Coordinates of C-alpha atoms in Angstrom, one line a residue:
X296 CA 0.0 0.0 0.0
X297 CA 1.4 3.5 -0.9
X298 CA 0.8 6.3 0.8
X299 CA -0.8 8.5 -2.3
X300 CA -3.7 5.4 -1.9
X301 CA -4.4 6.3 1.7
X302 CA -5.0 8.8 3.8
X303 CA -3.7 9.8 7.2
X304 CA -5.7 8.5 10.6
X305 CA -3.9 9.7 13.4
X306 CA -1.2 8.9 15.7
X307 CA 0.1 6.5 18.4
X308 CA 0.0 8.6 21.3
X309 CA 1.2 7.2 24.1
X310 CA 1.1 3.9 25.8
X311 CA -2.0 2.5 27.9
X312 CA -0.4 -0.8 29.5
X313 CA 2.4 -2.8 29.9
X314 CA 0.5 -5.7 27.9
X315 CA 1.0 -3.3 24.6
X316 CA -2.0 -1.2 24.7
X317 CA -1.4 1.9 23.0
X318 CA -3.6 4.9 22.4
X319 CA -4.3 6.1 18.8
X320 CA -4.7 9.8 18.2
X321 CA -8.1 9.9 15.6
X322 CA -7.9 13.2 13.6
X323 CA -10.8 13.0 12.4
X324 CA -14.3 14.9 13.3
X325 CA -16.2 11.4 13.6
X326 CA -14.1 9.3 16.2
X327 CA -17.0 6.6 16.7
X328 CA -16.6 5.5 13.2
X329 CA -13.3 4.2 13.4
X330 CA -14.1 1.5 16.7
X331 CA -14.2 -1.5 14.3
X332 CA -11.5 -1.6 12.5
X333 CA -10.2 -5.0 11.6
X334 CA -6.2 -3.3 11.1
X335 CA -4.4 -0.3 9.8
X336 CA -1.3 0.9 8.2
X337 CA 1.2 2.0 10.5
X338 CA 4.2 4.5 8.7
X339 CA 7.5 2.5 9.9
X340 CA 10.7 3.6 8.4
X341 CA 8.6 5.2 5.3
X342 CA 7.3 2.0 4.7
X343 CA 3.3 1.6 5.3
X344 CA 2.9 -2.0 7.5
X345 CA 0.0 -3.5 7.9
X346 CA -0.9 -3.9 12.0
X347 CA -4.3 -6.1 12.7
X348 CA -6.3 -5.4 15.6
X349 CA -7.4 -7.7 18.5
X350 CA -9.0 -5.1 20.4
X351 CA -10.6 -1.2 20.2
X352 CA -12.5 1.0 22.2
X353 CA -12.9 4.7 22.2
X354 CA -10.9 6.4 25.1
X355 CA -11.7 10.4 26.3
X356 CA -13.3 11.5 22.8
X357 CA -10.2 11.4 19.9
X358 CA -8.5 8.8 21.3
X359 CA -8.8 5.0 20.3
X360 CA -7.8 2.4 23.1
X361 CA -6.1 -0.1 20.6
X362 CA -4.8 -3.9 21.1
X363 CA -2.8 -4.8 18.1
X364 CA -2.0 -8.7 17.3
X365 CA 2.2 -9.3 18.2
X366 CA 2.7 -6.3 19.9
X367 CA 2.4 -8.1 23.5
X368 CA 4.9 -6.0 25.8
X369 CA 6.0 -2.0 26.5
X370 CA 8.8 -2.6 24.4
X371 CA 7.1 -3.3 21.4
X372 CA 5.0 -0.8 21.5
X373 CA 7.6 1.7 21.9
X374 CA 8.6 0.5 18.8
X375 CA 5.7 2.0 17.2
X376 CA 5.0 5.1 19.5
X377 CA 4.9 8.3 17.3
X378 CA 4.0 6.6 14.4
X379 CA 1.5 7.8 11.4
X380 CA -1.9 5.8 11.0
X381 CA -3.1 5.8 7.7
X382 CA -6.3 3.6 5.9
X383 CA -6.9 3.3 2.6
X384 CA -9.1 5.8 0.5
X385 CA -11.7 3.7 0.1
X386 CA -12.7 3.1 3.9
X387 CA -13.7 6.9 3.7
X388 CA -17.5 7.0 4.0
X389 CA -18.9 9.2 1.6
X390 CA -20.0 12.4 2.0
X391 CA -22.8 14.4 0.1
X392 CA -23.4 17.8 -0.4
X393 CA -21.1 20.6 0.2
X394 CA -19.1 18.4 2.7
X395 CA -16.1 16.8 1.2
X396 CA -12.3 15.5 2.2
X397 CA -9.8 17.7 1.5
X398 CA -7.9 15.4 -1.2
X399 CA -10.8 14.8 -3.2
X400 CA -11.4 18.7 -4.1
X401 CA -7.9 19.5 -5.3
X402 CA -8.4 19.5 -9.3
X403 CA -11.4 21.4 -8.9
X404 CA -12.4 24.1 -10.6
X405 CA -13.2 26.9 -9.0
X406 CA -15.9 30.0 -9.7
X407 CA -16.8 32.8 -7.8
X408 CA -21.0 33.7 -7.9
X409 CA -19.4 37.7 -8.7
X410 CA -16.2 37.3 -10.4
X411 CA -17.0 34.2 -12.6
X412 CA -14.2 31.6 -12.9
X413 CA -11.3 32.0 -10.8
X414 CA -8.8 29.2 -10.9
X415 CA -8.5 25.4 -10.1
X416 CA -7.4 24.1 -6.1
X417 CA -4.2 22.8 -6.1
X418 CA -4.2 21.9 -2.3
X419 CA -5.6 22.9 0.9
X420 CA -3.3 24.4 3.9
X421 CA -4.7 23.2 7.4
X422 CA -1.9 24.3 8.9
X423 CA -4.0 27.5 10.1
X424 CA -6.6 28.2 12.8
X425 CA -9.1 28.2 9.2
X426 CA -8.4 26.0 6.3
X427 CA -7.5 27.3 3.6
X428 CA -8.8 26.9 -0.4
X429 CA -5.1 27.3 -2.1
X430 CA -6.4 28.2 -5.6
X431 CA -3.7 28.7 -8.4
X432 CA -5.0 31.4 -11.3
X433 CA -2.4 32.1 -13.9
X434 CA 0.8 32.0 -12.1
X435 CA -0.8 33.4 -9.1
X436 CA -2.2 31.8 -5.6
X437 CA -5.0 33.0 -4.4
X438 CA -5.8 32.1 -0.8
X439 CA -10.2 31.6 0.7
X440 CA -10.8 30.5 3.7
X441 CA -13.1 27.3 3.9
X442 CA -15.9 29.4 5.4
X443 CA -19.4 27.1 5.1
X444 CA -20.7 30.1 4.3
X445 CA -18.7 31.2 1.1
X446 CA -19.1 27.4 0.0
X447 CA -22.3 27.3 -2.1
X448 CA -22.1 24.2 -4.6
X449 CA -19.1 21.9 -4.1
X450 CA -20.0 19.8 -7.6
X451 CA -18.2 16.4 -8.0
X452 CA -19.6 15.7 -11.5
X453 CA -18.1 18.8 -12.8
X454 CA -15.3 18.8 -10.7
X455 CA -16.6 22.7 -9.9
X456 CA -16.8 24.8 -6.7
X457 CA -18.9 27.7 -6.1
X458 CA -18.0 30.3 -3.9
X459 CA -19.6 33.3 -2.7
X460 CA -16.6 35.4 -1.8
X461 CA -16.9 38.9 -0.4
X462 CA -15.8 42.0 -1.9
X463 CA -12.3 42.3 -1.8
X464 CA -11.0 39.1 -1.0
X465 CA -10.5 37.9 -4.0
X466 CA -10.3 40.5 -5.9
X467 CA -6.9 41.5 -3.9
X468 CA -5.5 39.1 -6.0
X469 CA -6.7 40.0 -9.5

């Protein structure tokens, strides 16, 4: 599995017992979702490994209480403390409407309602307290915010999103 094919989970946090318990850091919005999972990749040495799991159970909100098959001890799960978690794209559930993961919009077209076409997404920077649309027009960048309420259409047919930008924001890039 390649990582391009998956995307990122979360994180082993820390360590819950001495029988190799360790806790999985879910960045994600719907936590409960992930509680039956039959294994994951785990990002060892930029290699993606499959780990199968024994046991899981949601712990304090994000975090998932995970018993993996052969990791039986502290030291073993050391081993993997700190690591990425990644799934493949296809556990994703699918989303409707204007809701949509990150990876799935970049190639999109982009239009405002008021300025008419305005370039494609070439990725998204979450990096920020607000997510950012990074839109390339002509050699430029153009940066929205992922405001709900500037997001009026996202369409996946036409690879096209709608925006509803105010004045100014925008246009302090054209």
């Amino acid at each position: 599995m390649r990582k391009k094919d998956c995307f990122y989970l979360g994180k082993i946090a820390k360590k819950f017992s001495f029988k190799g318990e360790v806790l999985l850091y879910l960045d994600t919005d719907q936590p409960e979702l992930y509680e039956n999972m039959e294994s994951v990749f785990v990002d060892l040495g930029k290699n993606l490994v499959p780990f199968f799991i024994e046991t899981a159970q949601l712990h304090k909100g994000d975090f998932l209480r995970v018993k993996f098959e052969d990791v039986d001890s502290e030291a073993e799960a050391d081993e993997i403390l700190g690591s990425e978690v990644y799934l493949p794209l296809s556990a994703l559930p699918p989303l409707e409407g204007n809701q949509f993961y990150f990876h799935e919009i970049i190639g999109f077209a982009v239009e405002d309602q008021r300025l008419g076409p305005i370039g494609e997404i070439v990725g998204v920077n979450d990096t920020t307290a607000q997510p950012l649309f990074e839109i390339e027009w002509n050699t430029r960048q153009i940066l929205v915010p992922m405001i709900d309420d500037f997001i009026i259409e996202v369409n996946r047919a036409q690879k096209k999103i709608v925006l509803n930008t105010p004045v100014g924001l925008v246009d302090l890039y054209l």
